[in-house]
PDB file of C-alpha atoms in Angstrom:
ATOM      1  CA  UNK A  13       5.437   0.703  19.999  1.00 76.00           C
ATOM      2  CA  UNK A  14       6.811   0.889  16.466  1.00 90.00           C
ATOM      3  CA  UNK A  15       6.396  -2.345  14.637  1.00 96.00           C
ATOM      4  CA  UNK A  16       8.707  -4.798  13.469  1.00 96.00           C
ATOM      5  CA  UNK A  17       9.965  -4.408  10.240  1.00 98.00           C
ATOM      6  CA  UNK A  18      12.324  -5.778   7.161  1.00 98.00           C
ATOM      7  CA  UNK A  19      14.852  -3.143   6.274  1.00 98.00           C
ATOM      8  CA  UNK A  20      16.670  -3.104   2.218  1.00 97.00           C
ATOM      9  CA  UNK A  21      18.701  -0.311   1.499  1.00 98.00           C
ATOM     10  CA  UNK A  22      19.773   0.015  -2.156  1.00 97.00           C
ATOM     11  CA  UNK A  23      22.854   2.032  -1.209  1.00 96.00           C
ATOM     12  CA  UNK A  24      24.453   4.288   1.445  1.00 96.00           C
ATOM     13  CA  UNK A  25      22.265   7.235   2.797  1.00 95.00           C
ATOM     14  CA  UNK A  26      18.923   6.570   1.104  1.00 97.00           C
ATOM     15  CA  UNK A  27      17.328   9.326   0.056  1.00 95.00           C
ATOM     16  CA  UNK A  28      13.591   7.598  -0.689  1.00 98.00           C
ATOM     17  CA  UNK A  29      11.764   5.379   1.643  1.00 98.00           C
ATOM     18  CA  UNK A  30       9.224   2.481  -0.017  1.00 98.00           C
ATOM     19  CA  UNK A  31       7.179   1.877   2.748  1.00 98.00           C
ATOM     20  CA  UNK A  32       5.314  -1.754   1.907  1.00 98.00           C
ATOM     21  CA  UNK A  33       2.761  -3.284   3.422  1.00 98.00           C
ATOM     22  CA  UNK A  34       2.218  -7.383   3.328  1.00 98.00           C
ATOM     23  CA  UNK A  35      -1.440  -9.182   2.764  1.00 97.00           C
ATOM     24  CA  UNK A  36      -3.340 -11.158   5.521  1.00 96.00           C
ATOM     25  CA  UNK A  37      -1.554 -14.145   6.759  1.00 96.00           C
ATOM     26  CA  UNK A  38       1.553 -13.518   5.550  1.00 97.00           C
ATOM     27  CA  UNK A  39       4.209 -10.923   6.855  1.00 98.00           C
ATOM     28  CA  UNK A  40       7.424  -8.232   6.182  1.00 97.00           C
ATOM     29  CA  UNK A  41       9.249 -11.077   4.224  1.00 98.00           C
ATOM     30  CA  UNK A  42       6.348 -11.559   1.362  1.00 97.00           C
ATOM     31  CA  UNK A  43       7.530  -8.659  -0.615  1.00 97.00           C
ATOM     32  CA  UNK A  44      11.033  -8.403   0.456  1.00 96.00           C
ATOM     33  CA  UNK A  45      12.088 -10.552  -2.913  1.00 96.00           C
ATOM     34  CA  UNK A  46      10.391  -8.312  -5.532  1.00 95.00           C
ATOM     35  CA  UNK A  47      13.645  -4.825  -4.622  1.00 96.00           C
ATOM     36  CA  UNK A  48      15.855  -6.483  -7.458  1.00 96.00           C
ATOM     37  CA  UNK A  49      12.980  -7.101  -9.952  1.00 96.00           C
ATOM     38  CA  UNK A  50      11.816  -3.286  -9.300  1.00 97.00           C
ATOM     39  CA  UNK A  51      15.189  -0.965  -9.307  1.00 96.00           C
ATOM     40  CA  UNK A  52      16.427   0.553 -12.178  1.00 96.00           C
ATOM     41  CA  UNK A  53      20.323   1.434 -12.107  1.00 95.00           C
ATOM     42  CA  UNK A  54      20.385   4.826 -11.957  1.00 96.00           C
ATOM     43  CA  UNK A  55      17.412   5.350  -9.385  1.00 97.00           C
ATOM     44  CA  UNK A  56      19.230   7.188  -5.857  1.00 96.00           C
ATOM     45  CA  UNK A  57      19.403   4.965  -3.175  1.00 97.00           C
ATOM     46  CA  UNK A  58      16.092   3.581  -1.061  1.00 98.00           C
ATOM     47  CA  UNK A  59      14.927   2.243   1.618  1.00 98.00           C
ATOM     48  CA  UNK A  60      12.762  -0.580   1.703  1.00 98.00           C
ATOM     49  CA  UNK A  61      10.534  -0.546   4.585  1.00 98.00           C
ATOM     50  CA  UNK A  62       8.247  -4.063   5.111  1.00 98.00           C
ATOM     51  CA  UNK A  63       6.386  -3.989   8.626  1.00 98.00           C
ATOM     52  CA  UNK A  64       5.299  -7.111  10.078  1.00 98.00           C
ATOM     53  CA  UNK A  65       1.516  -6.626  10.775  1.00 98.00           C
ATOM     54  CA  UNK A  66       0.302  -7.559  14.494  1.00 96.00           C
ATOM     55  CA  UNK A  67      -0.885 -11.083  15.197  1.00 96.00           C
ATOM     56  CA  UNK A  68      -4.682 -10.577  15.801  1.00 96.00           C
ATOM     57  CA  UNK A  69      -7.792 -12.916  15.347  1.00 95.00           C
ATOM     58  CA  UNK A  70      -9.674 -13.016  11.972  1.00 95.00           C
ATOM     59  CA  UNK A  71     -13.384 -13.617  12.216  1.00 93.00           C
ATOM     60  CA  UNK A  72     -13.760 -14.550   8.745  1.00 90.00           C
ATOM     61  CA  UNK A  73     -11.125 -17.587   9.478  1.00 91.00           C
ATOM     62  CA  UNK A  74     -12.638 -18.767  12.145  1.00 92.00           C
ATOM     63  CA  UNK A  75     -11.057 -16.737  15.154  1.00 94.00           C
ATOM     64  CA  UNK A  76      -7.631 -17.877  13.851  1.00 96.00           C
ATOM     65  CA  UNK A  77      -4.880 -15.645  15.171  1.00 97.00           C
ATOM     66  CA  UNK A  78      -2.693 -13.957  11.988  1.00 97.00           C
ATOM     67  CA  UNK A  79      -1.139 -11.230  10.990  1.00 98.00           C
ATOM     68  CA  UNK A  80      -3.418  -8.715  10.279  1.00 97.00           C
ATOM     69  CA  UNK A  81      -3.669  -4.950   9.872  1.00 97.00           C
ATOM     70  CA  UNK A  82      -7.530  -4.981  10.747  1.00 95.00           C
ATOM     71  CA  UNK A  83     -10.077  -7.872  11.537  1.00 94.00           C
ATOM     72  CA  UNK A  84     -12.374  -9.193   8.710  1.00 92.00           C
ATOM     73  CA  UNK A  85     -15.870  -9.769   9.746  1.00 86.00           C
ATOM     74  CA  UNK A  86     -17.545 -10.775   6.604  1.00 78.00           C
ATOM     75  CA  UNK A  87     -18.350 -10.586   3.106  1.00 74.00           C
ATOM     76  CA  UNK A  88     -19.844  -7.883   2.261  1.00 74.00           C
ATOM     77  CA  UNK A  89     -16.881  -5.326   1.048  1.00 70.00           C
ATOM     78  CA  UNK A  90     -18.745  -2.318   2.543  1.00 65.00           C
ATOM     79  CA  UNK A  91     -19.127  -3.692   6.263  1.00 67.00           C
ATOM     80  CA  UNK A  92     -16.462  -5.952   5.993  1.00 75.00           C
ATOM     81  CA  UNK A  93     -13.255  -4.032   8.027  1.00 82.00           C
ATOM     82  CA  UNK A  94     -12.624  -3.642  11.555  1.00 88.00           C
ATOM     83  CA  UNK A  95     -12.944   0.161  11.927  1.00 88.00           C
ATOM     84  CA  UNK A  96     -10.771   0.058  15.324  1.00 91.00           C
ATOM     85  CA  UNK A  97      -8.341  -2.432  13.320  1.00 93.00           C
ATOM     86  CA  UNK A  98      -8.050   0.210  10.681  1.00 94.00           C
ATOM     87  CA  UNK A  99      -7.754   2.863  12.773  1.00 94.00           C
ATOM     88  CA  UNK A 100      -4.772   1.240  14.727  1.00 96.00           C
ATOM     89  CA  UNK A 101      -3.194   0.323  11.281  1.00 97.00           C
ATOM     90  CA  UNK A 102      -3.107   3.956  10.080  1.00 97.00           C
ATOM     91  CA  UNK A 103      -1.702   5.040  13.732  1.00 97.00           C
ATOM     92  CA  UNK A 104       1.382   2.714  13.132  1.00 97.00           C
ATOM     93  CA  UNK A 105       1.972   3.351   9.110  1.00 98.00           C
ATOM     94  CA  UNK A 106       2.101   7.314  10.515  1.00 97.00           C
ATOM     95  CA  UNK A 107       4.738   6.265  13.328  1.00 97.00           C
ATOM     96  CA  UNK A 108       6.856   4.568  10.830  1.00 98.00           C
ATOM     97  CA  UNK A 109       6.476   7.557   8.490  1.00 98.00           C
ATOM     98  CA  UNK A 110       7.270   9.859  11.835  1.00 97.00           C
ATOM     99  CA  UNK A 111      10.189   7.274  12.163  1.00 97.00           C
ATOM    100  CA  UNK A 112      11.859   7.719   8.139  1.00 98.00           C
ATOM    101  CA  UNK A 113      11.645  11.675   8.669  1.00 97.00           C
ATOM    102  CA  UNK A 114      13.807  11.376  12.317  1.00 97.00           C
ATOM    103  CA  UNK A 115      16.170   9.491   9.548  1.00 96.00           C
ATOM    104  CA  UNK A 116      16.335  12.298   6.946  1.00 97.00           C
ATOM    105  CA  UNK A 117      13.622  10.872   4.820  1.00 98.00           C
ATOM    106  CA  UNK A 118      10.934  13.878   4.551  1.00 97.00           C
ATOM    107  CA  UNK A 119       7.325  12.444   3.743  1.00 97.00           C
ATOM    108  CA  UNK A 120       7.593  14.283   0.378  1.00 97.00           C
ATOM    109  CA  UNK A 121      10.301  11.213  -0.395  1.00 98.00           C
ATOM    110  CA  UNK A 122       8.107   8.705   1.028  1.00 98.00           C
ATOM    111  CA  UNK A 123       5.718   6.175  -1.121  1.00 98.00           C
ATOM    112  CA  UNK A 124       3.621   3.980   0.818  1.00 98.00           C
ATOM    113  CA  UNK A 125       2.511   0.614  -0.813  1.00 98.00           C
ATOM    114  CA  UNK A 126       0.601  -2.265  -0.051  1.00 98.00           C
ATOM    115  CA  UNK A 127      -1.232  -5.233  -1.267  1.00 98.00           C
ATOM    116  CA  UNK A 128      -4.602  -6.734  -0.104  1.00 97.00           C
ATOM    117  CA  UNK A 129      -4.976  -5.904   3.183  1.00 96.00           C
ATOM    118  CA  UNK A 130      -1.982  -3.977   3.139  1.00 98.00           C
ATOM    119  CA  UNK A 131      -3.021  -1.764   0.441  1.00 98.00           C
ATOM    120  CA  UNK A 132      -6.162  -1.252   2.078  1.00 96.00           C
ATOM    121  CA  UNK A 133      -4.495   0.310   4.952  1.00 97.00           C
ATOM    122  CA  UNK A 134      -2.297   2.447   2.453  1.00 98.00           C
ATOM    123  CA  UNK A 135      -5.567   3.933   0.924  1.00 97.00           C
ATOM    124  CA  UNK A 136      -6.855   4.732   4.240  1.00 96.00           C
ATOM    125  CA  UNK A 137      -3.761   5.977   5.594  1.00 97.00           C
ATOM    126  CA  UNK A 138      -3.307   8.159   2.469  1.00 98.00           C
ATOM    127  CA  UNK A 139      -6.475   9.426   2.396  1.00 97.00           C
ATOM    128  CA  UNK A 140      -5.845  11.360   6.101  1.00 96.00           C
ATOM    129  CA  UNK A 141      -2.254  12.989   5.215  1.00 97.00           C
ATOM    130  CA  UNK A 142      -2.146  16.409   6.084  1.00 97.00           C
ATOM    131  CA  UNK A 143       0.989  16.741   4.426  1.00 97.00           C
ATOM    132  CA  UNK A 144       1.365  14.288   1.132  1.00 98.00           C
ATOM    133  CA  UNK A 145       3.623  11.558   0.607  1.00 98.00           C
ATOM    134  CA  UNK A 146       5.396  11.093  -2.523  1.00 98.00           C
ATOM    135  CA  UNK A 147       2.727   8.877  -3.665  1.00 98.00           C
ATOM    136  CA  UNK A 148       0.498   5.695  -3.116  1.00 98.00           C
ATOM    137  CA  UNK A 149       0.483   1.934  -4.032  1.00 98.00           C
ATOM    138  CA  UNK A 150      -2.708   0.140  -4.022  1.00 98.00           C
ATOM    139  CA  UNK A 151      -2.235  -3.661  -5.194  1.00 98.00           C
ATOM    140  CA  UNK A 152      -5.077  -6.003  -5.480  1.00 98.00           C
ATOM    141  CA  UNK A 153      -7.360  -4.393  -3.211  1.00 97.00           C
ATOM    142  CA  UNK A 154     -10.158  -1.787  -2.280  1.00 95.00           C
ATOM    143  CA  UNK A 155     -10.577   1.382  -0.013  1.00 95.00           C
ATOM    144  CA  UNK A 156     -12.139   0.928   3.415  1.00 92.00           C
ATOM    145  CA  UNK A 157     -15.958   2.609   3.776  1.00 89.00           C
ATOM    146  CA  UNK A 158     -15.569   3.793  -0.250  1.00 89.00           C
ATOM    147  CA  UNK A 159     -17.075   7.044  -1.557  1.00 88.00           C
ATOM    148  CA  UNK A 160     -18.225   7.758   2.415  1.00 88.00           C
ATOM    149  CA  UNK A 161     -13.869   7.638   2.791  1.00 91.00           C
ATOM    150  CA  UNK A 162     -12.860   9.249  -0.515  1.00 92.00           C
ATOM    151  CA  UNK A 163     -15.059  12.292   0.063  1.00 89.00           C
ATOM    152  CA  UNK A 164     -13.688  12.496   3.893  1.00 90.00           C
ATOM    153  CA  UNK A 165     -10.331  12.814   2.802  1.00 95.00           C
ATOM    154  CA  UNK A 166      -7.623  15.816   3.917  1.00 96.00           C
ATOM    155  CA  UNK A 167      -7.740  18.143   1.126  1.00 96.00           C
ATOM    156  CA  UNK A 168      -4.246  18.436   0.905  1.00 97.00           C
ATOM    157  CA  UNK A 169      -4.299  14.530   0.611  1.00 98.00           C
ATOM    158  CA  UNK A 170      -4.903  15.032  -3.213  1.00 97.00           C
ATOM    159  CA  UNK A 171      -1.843  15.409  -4.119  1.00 98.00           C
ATOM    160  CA  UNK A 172      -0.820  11.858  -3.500  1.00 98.00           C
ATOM    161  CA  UNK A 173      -0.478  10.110  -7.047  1.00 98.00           C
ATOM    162  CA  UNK A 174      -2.159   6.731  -7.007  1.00 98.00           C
ATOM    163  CA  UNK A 175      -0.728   3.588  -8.472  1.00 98.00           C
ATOM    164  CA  UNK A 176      -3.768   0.932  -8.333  1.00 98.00           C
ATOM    165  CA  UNK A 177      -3.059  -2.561 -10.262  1.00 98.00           C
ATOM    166  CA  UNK A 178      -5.479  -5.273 -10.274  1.00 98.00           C
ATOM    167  CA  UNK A 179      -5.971  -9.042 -11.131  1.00 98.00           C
ATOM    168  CA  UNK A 180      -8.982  -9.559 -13.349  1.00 98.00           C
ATOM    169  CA  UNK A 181      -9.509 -13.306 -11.880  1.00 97.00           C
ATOM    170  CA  UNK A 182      -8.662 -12.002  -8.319  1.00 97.00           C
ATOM    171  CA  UNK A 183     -11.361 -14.287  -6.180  1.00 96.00           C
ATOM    172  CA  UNK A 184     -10.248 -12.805  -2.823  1.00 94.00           C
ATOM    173  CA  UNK A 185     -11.056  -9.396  -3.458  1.00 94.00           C
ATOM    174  CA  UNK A 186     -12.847  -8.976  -7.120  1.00 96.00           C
ATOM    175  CA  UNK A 187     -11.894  -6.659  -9.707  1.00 97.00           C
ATOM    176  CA  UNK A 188     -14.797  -4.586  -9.420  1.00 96.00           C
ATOM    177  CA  UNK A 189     -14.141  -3.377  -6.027  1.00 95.00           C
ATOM    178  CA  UNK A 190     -10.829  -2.434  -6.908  1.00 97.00           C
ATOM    179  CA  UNK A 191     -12.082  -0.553  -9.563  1.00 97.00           C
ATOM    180  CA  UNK A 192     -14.583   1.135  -8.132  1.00 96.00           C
ATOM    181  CA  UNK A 193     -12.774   2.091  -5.453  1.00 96.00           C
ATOM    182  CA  UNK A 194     -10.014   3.545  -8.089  1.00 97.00           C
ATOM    183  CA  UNK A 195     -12.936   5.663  -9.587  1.00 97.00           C
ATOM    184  CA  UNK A 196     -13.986   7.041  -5.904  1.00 96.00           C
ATOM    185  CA  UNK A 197     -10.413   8.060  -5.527  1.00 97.00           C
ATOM    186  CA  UNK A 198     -10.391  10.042  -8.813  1.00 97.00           C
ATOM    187  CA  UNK A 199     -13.698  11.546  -8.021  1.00 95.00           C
ATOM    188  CA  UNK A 200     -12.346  12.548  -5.146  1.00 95.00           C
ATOM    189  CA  UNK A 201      -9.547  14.792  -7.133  1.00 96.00           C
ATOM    190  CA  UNK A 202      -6.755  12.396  -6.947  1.00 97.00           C
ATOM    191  CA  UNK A 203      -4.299  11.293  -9.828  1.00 98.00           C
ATOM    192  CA  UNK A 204      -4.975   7.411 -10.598  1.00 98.00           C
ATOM    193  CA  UNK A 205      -3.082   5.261 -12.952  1.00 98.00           C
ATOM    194  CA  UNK A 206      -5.314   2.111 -13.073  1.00 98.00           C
ATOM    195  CA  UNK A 207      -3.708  -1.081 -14.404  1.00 98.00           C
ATOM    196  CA  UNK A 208      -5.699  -4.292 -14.944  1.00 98.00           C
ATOM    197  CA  UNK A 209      -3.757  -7.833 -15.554  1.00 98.00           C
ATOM    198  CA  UNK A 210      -4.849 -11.240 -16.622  1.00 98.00           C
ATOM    199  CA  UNK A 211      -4.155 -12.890 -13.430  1.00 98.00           C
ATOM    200  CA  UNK A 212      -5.617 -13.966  -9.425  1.00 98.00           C
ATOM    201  CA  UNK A 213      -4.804 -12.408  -6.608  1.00 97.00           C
ATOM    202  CA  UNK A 214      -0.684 -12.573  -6.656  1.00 97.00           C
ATOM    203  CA  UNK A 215       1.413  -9.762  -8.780  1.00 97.00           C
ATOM    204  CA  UNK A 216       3.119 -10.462 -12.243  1.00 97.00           C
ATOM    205  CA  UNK A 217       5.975  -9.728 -13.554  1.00 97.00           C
ATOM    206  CA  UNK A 218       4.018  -6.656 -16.072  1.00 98.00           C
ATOM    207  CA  UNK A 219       2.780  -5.152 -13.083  1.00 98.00           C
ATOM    208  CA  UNK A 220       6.105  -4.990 -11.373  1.00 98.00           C
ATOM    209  CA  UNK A 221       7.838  -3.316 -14.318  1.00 98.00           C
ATOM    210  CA  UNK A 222       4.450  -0.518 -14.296  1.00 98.00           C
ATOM    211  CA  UNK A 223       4.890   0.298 -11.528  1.00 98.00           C
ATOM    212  CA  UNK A 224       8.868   0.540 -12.135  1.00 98.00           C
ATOM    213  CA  UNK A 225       8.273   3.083 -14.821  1.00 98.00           C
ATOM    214  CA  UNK A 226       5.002   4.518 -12.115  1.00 98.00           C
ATOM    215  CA  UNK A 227       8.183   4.844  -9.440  1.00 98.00           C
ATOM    216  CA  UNK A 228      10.492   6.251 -11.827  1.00 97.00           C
ATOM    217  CA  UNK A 229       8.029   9.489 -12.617  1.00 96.00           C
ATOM    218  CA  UNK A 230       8.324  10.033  -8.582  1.00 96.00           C
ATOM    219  CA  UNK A 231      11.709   9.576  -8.109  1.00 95.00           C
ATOM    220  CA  UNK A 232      12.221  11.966 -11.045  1.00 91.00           C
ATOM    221  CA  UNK A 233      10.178  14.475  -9.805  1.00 81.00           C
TER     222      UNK A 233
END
């Protein structure tokens, strides 16, 4: 079944689809407040897409049931993600995307985002398309099974631009994983704009207008 999700439309017949995903814990509402601090007045009309993530258990909280897109089992960032989780995750960010082109919105006019966990499943879910979204959104986080992942991906996948923003005192997931997993992806042969802020693991009011101008490139293209 398709998931849940918090709808924004900017104006009549959106042309663009943001497709967001939330962080663990928390769900479609988290990043429904940040449309006004990101349009710019003469963007064409969008859709804002925020799915609520299934309610699962979370090893590394003690079994507690959250929403989730996959299940973390430990520390260790290269072992660390539920590969069925992940692989359910991807299978329901490609129905929604199935789901925006039944409404007009062809995946060329589609960005997927997401922060955390959420942008974990964005990476991976990028990494697979067969035919390319309008780009990708990678906040505060890292990409699933690294170089192993980046060097599996579709070759048409590359065309994807990357947007991948960072917290240089994040303690959830440090800024050298998101880093390094920004350098995989450009290895790989995508197009990476890499931002770096003084703060935790949250976003800021700099990164928001980045990726603003980031969006505005797309939308423009």
């Amino acid at each position: 079944m398709r998931l849940e999700c918090v709808e924004q439309e900017t104006g009549p017949a959106p042309a663009w689809t943001v497709l967001w995903l939330h962080g663990l814990g928390a769900d479609g509402h988290d990043f429904a407040p940040i449309v006004p601090e990101l349009l710019r007045p003469h963007w064409p009309a969008l859709r804002f897409v925020f799915p609520h993530a299934p309610v699962r258990p979370v090893t590394i909280n003690g079994g507690m049931r959250m929403r989730a897109w996959y299940d973390i089992t430990g520390m260790d960032f290269a072992t660390r993600a539920d590969a069925g989780g992940i692989e359910e995750s991807v299978a329901q960010v490609e129905a929604l995307v199935a789901h925006e082109a039944a409404r007009g919105i062809a995946p060329s006019r589609i960005v997927l985002a997401g922060f955390s966990q959420g942008g974990a499943i964005a990476l991976a879910a990028g990494l697979r398309r067969s035919e390319p979204l309008a780009g990708l959104v990678a906040l505060s986080t890292y990409l699933p099974g690294g170089a192993a992942a980046a060097a599996q991906r579709h070759p048409n996948a590359v065309a994807q631009p990357v947007f991948f923003a960072h917290g240089d005192s994040d303690p959830v997931i440090p800024v050298q994983y998101g880093q390094a997993s920004a350098q995989m992806l450009e290895r790989a042969g995508f197009e990476v704009q890499w931002h770096r802020y003084p703060m935790a693991h949250q976003v800021c009011a700099e990164e928001i207008a980045d990726l603003g101008d980031w969006l505005d490139r797309r939308l423009a293209a």
